[in-house]
PDB file of N, CA and C in Angstrom:
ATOM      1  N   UNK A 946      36.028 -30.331   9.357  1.00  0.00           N
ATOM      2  CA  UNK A 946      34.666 -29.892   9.568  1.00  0.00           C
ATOM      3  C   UNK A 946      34.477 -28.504   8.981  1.00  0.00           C
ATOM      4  N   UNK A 947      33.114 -28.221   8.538  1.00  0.00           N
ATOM      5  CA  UNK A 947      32.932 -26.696   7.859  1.00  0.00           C
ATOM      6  C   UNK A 947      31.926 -26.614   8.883  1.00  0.00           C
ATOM      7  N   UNK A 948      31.797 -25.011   8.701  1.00  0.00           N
ATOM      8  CA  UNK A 948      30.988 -23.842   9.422  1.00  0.00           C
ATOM      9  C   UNK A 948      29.699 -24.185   8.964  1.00  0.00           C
ATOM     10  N   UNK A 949      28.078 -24.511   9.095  1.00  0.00           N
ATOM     11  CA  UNK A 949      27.512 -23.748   8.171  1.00  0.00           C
ATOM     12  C   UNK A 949      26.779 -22.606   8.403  1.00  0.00           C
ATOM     13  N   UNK A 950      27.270 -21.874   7.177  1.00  0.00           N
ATOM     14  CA  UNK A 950      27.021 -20.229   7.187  1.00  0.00           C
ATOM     15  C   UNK A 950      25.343 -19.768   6.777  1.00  0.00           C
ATOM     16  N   UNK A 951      24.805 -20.994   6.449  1.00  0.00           N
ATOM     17  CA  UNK A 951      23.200 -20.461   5.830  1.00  0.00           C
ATOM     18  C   UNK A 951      22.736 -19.850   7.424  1.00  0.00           C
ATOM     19  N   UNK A 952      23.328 -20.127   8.600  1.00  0.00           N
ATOM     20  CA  UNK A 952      22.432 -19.248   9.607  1.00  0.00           C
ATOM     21  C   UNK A 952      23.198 -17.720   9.564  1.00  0.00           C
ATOM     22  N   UNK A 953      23.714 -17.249   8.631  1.00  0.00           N
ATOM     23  CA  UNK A 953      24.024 -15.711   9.402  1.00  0.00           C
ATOM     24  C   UNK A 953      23.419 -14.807   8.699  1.00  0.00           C
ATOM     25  N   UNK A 954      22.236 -15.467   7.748  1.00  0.00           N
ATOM     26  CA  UNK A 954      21.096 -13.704   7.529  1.00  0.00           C
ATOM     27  C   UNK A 954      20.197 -13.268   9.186  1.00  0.00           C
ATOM     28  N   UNK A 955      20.099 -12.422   9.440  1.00  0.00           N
ATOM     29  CA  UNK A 955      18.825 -11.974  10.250  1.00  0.00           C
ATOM     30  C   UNK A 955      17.464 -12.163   9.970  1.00  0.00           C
ATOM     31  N   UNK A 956      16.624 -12.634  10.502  1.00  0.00           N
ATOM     32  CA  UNK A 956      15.063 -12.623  10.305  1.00  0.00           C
ATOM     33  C   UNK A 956      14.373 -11.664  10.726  1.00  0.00           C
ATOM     34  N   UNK A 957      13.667 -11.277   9.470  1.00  0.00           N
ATOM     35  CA  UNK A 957      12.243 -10.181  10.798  1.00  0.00           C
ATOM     36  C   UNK A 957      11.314 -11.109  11.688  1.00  0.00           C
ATOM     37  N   UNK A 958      10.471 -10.079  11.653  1.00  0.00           N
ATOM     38  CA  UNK A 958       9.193 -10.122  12.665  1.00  0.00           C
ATOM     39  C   UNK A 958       8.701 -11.665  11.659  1.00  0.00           C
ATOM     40  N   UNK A 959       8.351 -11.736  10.391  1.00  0.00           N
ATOM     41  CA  UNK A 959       7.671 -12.715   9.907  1.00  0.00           C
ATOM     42  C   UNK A 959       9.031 -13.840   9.103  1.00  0.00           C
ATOM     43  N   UNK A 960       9.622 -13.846   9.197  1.00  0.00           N
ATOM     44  CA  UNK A 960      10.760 -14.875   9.086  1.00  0.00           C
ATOM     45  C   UNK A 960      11.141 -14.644   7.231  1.00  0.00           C
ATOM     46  N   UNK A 961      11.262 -13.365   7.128  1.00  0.00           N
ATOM     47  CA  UNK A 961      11.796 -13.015   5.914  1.00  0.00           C
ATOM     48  C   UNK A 961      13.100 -12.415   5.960  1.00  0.00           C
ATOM     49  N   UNK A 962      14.163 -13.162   5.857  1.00  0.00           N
ATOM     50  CA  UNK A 962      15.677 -13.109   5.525  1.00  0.00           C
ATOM     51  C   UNK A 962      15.772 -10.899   4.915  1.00  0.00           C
ATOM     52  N   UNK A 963      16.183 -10.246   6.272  1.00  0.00           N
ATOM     53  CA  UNK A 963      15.964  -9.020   5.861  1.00  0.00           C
ATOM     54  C   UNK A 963      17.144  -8.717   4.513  1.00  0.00           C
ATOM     55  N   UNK A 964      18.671  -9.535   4.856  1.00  0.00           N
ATOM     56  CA  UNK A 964      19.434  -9.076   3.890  1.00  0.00           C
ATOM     57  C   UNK A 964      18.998  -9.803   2.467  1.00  0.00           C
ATOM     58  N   UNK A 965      17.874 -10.659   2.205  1.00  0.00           N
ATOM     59  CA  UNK A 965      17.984 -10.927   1.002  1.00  0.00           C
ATOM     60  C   UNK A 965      17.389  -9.758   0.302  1.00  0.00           C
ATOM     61  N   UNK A 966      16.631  -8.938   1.367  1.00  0.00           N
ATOM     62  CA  UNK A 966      15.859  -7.762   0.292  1.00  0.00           C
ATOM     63  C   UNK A 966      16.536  -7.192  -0.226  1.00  0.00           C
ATOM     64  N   UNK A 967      17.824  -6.717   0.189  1.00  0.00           N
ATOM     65  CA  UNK A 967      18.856  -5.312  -0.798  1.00  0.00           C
ATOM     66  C   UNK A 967      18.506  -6.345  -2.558  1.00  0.00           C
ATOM     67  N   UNK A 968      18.840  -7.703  -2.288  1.00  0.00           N
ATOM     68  CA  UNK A 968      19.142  -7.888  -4.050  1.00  0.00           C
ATOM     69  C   UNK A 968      17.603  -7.847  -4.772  1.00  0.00           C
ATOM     70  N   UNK A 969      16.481  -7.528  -4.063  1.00  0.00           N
ATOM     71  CA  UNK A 969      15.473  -7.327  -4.950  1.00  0.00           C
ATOM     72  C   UNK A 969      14.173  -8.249  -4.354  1.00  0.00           C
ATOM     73  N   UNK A 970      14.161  -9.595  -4.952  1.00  0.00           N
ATOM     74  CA  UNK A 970      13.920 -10.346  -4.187  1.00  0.00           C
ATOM     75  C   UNK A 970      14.029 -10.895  -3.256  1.00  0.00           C
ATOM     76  N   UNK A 971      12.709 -11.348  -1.744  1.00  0.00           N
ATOM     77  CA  UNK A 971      13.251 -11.526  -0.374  1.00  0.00           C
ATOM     78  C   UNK A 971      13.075 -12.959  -0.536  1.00  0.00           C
ATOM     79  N   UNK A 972      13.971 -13.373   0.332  1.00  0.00           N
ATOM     80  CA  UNK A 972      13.739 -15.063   0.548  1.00  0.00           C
ATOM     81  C   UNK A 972      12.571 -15.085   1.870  1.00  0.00           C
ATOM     82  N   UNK A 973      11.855 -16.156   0.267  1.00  0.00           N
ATOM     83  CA  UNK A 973      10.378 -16.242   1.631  1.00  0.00           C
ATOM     84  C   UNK A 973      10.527 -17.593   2.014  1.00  0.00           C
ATOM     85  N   UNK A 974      11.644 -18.313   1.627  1.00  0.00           N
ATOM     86  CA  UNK A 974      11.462 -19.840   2.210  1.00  0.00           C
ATOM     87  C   UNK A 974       9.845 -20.427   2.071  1.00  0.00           C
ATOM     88  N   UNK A 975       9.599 -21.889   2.811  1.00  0.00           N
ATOM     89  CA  UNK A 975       9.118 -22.299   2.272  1.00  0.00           C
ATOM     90  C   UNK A 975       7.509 -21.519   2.577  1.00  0.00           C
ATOM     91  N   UNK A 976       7.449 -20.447   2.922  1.00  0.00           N
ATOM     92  CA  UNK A 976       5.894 -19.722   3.143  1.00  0.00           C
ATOM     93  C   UNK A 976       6.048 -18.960   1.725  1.00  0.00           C
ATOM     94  N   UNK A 977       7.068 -18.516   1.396  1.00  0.00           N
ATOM     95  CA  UNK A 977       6.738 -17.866  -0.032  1.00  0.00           C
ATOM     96  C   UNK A 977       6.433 -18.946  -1.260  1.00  0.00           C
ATOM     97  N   UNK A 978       6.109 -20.067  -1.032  1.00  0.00           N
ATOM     98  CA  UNK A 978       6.018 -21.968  -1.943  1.00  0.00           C
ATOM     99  C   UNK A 978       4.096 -21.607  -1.588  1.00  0.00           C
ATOM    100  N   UNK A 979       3.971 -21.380  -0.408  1.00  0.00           N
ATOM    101  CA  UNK A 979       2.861 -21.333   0.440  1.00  0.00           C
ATOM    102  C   UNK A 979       1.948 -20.499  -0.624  1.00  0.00           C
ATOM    103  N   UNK A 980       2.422 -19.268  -0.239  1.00  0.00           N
ATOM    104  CA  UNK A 980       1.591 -17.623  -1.181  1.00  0.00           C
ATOM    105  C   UNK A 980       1.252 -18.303  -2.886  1.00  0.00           C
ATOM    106  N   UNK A 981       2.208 -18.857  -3.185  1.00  0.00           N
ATOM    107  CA  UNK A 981       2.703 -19.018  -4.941  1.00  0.00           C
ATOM    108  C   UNK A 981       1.319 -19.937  -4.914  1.00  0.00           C
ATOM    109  N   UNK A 982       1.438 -21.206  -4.265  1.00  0.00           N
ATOM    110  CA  UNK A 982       0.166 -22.046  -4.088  1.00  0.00           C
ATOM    111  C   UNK A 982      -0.670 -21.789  -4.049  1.00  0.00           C
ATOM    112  N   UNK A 983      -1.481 -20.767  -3.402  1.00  0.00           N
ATOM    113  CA  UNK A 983      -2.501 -20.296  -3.222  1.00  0.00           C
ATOM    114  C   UNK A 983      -2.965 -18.983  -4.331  1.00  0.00           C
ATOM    115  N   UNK A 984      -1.803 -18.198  -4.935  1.00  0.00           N
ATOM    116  CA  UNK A 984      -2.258 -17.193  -5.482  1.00  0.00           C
ATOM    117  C   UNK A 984      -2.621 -18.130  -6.862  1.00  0.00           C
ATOM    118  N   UNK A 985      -2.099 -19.771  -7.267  1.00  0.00           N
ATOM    119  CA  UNK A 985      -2.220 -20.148  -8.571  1.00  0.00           C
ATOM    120  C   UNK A 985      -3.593 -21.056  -8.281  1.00  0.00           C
ATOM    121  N   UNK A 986      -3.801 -21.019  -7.297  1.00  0.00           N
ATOM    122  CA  UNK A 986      -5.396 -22.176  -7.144  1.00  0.00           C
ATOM    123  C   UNK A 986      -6.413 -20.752  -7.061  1.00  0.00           C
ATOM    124  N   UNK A 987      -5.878 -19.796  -6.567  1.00  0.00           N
ATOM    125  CA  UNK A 987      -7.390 -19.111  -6.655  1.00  0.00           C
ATOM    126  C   UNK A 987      -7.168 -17.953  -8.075  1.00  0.00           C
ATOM    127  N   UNK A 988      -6.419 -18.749  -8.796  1.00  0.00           N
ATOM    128  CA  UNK A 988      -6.694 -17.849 -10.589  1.00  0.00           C
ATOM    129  C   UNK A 988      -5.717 -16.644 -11.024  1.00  0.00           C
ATOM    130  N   UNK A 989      -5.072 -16.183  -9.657  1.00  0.00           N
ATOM    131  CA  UNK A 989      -3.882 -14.737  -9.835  1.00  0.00           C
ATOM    132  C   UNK A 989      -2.891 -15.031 -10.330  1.00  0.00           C
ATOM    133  N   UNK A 990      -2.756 -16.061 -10.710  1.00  0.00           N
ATOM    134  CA  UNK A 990      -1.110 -16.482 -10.832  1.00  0.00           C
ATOM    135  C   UNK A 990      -0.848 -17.319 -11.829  1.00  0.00           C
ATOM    136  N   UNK A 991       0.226 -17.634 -12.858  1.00  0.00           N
ATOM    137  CA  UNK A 991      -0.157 -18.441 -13.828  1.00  0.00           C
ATOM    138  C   UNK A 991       0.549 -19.624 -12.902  1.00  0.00           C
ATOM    139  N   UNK A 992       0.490 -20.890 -13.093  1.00  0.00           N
ATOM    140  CA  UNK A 992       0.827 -22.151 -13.049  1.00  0.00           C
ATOM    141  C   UNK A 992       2.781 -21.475 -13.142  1.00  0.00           C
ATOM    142  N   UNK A 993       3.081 -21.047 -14.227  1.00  0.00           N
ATOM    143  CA  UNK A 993       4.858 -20.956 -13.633  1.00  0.00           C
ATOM    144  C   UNK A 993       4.738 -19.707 -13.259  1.00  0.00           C
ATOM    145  N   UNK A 994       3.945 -19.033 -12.120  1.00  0.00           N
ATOM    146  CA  UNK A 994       4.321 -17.846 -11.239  1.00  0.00           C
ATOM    147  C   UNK A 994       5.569 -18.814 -10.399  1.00  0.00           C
ATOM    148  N   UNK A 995       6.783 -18.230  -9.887  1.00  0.00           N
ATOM    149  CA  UNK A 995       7.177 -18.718  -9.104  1.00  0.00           C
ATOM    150  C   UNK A 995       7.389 -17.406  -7.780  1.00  0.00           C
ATOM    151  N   UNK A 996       8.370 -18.759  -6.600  1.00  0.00           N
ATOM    152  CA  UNK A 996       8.842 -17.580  -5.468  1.00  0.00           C
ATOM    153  C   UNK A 996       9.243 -16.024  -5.877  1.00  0.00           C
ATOM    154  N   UNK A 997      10.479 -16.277  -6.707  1.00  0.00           N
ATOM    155  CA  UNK A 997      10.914 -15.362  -6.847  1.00  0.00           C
ATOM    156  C   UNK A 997       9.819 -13.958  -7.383  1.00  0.00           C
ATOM    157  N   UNK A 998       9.107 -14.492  -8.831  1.00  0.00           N
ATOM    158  CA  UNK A 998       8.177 -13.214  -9.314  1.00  0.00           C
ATOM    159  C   UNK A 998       7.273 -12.540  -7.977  1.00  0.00           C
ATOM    160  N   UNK A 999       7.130 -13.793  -6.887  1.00  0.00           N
ATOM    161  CA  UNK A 999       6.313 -13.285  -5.668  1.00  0.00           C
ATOM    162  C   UNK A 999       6.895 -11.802  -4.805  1.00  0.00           C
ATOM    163  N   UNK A1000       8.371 -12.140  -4.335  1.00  0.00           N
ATOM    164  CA  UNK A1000       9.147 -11.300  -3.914  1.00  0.00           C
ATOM    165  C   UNK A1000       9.057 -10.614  -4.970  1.00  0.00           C
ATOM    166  N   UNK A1001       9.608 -10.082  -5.922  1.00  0.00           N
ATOM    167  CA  UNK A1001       9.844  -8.815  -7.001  1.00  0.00           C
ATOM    168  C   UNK A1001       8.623  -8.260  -7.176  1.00  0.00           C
ATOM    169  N   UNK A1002       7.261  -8.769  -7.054  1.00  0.00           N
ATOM    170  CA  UNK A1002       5.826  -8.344  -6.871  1.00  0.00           C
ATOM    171  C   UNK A1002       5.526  -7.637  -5.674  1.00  0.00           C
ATOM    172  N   UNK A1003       6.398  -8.355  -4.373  1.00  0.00           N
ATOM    173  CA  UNK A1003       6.024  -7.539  -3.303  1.00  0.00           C
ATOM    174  C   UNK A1003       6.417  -6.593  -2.796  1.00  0.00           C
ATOM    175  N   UNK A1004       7.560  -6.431  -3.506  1.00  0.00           N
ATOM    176  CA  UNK A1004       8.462  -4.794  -3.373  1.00  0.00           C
ATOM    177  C   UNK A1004       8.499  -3.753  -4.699  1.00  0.00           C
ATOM    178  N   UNK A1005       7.846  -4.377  -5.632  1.00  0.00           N
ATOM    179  CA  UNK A1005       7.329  -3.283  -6.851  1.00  0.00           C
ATOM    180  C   UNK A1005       5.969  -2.906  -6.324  1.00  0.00           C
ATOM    181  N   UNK A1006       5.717  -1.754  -7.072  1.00  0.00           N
ATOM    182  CA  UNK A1006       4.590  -0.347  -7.007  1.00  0.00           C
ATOM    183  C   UNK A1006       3.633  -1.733  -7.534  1.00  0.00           C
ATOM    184  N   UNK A1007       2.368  -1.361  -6.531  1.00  0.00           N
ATOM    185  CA  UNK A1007       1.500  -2.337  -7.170  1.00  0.00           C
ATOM    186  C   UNK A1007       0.609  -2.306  -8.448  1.00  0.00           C
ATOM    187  N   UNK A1008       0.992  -1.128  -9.247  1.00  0.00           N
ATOM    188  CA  UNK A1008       0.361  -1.075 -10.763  1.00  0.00           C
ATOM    189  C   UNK A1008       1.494  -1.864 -11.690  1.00  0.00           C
ATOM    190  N   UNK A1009       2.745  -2.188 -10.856  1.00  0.00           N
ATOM    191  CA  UNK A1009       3.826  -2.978 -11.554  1.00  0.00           C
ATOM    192  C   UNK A1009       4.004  -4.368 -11.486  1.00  0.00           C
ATOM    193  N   UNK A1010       3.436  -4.992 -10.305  1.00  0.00           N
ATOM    194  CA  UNK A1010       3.501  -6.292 -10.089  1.00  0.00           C
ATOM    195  C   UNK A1010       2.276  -6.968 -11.145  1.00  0.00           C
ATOM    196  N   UNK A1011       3.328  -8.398 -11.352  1.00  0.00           N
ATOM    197  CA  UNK A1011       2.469  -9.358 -12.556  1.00  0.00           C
ATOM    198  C   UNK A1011       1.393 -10.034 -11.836  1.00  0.00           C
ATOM    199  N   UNK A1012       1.207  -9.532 -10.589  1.00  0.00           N
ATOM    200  CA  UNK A1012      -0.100 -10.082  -9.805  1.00  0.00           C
ATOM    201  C   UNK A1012      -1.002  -8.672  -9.421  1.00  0.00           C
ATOM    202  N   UNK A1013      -2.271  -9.131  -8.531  1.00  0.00           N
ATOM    203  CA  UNK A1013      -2.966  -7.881  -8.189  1.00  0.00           C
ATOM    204  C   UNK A1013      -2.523  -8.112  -6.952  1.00  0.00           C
ATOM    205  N   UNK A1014      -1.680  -7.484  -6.164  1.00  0.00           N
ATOM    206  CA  UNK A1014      -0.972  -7.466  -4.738  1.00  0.00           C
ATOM    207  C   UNK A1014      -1.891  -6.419  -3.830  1.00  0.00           C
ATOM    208  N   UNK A1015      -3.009  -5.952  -4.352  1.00  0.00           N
ATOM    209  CA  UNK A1015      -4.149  -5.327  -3.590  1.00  0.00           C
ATOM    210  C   UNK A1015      -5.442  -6.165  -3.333  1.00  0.00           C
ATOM    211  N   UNK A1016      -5.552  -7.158  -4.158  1.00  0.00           N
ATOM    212  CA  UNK A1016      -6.562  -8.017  -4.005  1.00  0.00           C
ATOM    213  C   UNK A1016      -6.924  -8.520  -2.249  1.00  0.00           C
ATOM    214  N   UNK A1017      -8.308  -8.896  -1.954  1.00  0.00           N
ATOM    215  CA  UNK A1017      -8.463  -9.679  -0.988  1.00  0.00           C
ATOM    216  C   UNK A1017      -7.780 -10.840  -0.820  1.00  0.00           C
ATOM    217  N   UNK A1018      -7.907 -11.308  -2.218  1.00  0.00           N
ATOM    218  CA  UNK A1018      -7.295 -12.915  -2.341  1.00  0.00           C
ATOM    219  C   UNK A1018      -5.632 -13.117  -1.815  1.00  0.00           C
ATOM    220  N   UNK A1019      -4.847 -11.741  -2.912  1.00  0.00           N
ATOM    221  CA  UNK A1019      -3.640 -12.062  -2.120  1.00  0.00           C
ATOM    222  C   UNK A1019      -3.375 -11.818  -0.838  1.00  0.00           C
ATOM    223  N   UNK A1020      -4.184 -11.134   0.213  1.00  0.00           N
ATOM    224  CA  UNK A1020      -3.781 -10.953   0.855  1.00  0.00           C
ATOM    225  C   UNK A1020      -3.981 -12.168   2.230  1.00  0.00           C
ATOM    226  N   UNK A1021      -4.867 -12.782   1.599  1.00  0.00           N
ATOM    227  CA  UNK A1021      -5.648 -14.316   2.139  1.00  0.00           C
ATOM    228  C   UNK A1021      -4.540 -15.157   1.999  1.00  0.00           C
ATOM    229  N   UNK A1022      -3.919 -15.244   0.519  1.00  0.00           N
ATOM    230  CA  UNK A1022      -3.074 -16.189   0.607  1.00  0.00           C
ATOM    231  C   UNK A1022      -1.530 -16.035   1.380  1.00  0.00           C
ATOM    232  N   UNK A1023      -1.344 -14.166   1.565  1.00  0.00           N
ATOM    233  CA  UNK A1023      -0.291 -13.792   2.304  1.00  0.00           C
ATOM    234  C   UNK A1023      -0.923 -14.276   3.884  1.00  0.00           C
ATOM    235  N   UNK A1024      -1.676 -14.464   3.871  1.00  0.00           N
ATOM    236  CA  UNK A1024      -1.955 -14.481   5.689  1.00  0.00           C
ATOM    237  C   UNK A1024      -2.272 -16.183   5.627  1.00  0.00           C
ATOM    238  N   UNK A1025      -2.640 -16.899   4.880  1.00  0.00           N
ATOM    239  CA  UNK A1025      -2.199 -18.472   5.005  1.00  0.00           C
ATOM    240  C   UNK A1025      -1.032 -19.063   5.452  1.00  0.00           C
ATOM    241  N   UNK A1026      -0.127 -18.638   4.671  1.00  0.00           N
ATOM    242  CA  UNK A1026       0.985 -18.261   5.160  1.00  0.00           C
ATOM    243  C   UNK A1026       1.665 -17.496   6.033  1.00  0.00           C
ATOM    244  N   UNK A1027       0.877 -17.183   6.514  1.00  0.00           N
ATOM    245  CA  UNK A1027       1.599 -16.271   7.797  1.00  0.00           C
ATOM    246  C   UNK A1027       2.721 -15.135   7.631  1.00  0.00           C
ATOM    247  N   UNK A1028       1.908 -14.861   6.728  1.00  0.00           N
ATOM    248  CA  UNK A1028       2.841 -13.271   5.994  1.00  0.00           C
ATOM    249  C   UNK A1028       1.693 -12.236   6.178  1.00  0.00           C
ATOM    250  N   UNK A1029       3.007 -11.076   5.642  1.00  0.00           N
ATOM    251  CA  UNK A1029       1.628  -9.614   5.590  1.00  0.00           C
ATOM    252  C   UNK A1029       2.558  -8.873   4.684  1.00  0.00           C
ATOM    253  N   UNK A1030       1.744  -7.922   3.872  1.00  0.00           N
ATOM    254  CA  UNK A1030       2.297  -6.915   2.887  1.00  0.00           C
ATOM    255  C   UNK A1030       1.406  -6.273   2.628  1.00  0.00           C
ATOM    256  N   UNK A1031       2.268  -4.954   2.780  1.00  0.00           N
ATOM    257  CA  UNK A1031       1.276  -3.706   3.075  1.00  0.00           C
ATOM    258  C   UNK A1031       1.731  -3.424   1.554  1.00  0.00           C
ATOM    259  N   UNK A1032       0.747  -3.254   0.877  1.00  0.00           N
ATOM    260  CA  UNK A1032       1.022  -2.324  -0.914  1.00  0.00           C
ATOM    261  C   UNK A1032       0.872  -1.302  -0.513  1.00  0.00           C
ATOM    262  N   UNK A1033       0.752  -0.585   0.151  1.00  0.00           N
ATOM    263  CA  UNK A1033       0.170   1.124   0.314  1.00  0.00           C
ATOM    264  C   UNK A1033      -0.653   1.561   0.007  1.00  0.00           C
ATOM    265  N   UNK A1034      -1.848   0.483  -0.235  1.00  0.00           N
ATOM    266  CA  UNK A1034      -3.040   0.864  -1.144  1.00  0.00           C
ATOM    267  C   UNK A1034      -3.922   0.589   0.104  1.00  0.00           C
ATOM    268  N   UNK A1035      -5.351   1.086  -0.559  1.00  0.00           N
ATOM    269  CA  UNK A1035      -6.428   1.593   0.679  1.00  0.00           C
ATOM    270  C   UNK A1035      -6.693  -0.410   1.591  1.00  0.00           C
ATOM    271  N   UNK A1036      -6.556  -0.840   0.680  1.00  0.00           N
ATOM    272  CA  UNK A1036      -6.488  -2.161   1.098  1.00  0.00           C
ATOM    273  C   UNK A1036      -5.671  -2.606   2.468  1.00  0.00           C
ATOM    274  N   UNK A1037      -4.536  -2.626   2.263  1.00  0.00           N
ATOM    275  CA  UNK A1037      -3.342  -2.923   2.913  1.00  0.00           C
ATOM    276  C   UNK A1037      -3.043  -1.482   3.857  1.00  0.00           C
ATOM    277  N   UNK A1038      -4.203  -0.719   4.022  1.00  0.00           N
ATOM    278  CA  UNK A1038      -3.123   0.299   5.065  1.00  0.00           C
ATOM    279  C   UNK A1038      -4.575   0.861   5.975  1.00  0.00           C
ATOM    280  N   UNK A1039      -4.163   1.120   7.017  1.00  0.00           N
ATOM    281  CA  UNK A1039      -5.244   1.445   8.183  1.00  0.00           C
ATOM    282  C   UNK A1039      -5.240   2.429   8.517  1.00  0.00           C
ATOM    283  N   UNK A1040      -6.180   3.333   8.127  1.00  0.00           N
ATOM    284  CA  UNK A1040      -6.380   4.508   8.142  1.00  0.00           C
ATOM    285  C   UNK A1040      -6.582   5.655   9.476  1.00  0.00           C
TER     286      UNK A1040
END
């Protein structure tokens, strides 16, 4: 019999695997499939945006991400999914 080891990352508050962040991209499982879906039906995203460009978008400076990660829209499609990401922009932060 084997161990299986896919349970020993930690989860946050919104079920994002905290140790996948050190390598760059976070594992959004299947809510980051969720965001990708929604950012390519409402026009932000090309058809091969995938998970991954999502994560590397959501931890780059948002004049760097290949999406607008300040938009209303993404943040609609982050909360469809039952996510949240704060860009640091007047958008995403409560004054």
């Amino acid at each position: 019999m084997s161990v299986d080891e896919t349970d020993s990352t930690t989860q946050g508050d919104n079920g994002v695997s905290e140790e996948s962040n050190a390598g760059g991209a976070a594992d959004l499982g299947p809510e980051g499939d969720t965001v990708v879906d929604c950012l390519v039906d409402e026009g932000l995203a090309p058809e091969s945006y995938t998970v991954e460009q999502l994560g590397t978008d959501m931890m780059s400076p948002p004049e760097e991400a290949s999406v607008d990660v300040e938009s209303e829209a993404f943040a609609d499609c982050m909360s469809e999914a039952g996510l949240q990401h704060d860009s640091g922009g007047d958008n995403g932060s409560v004054g």
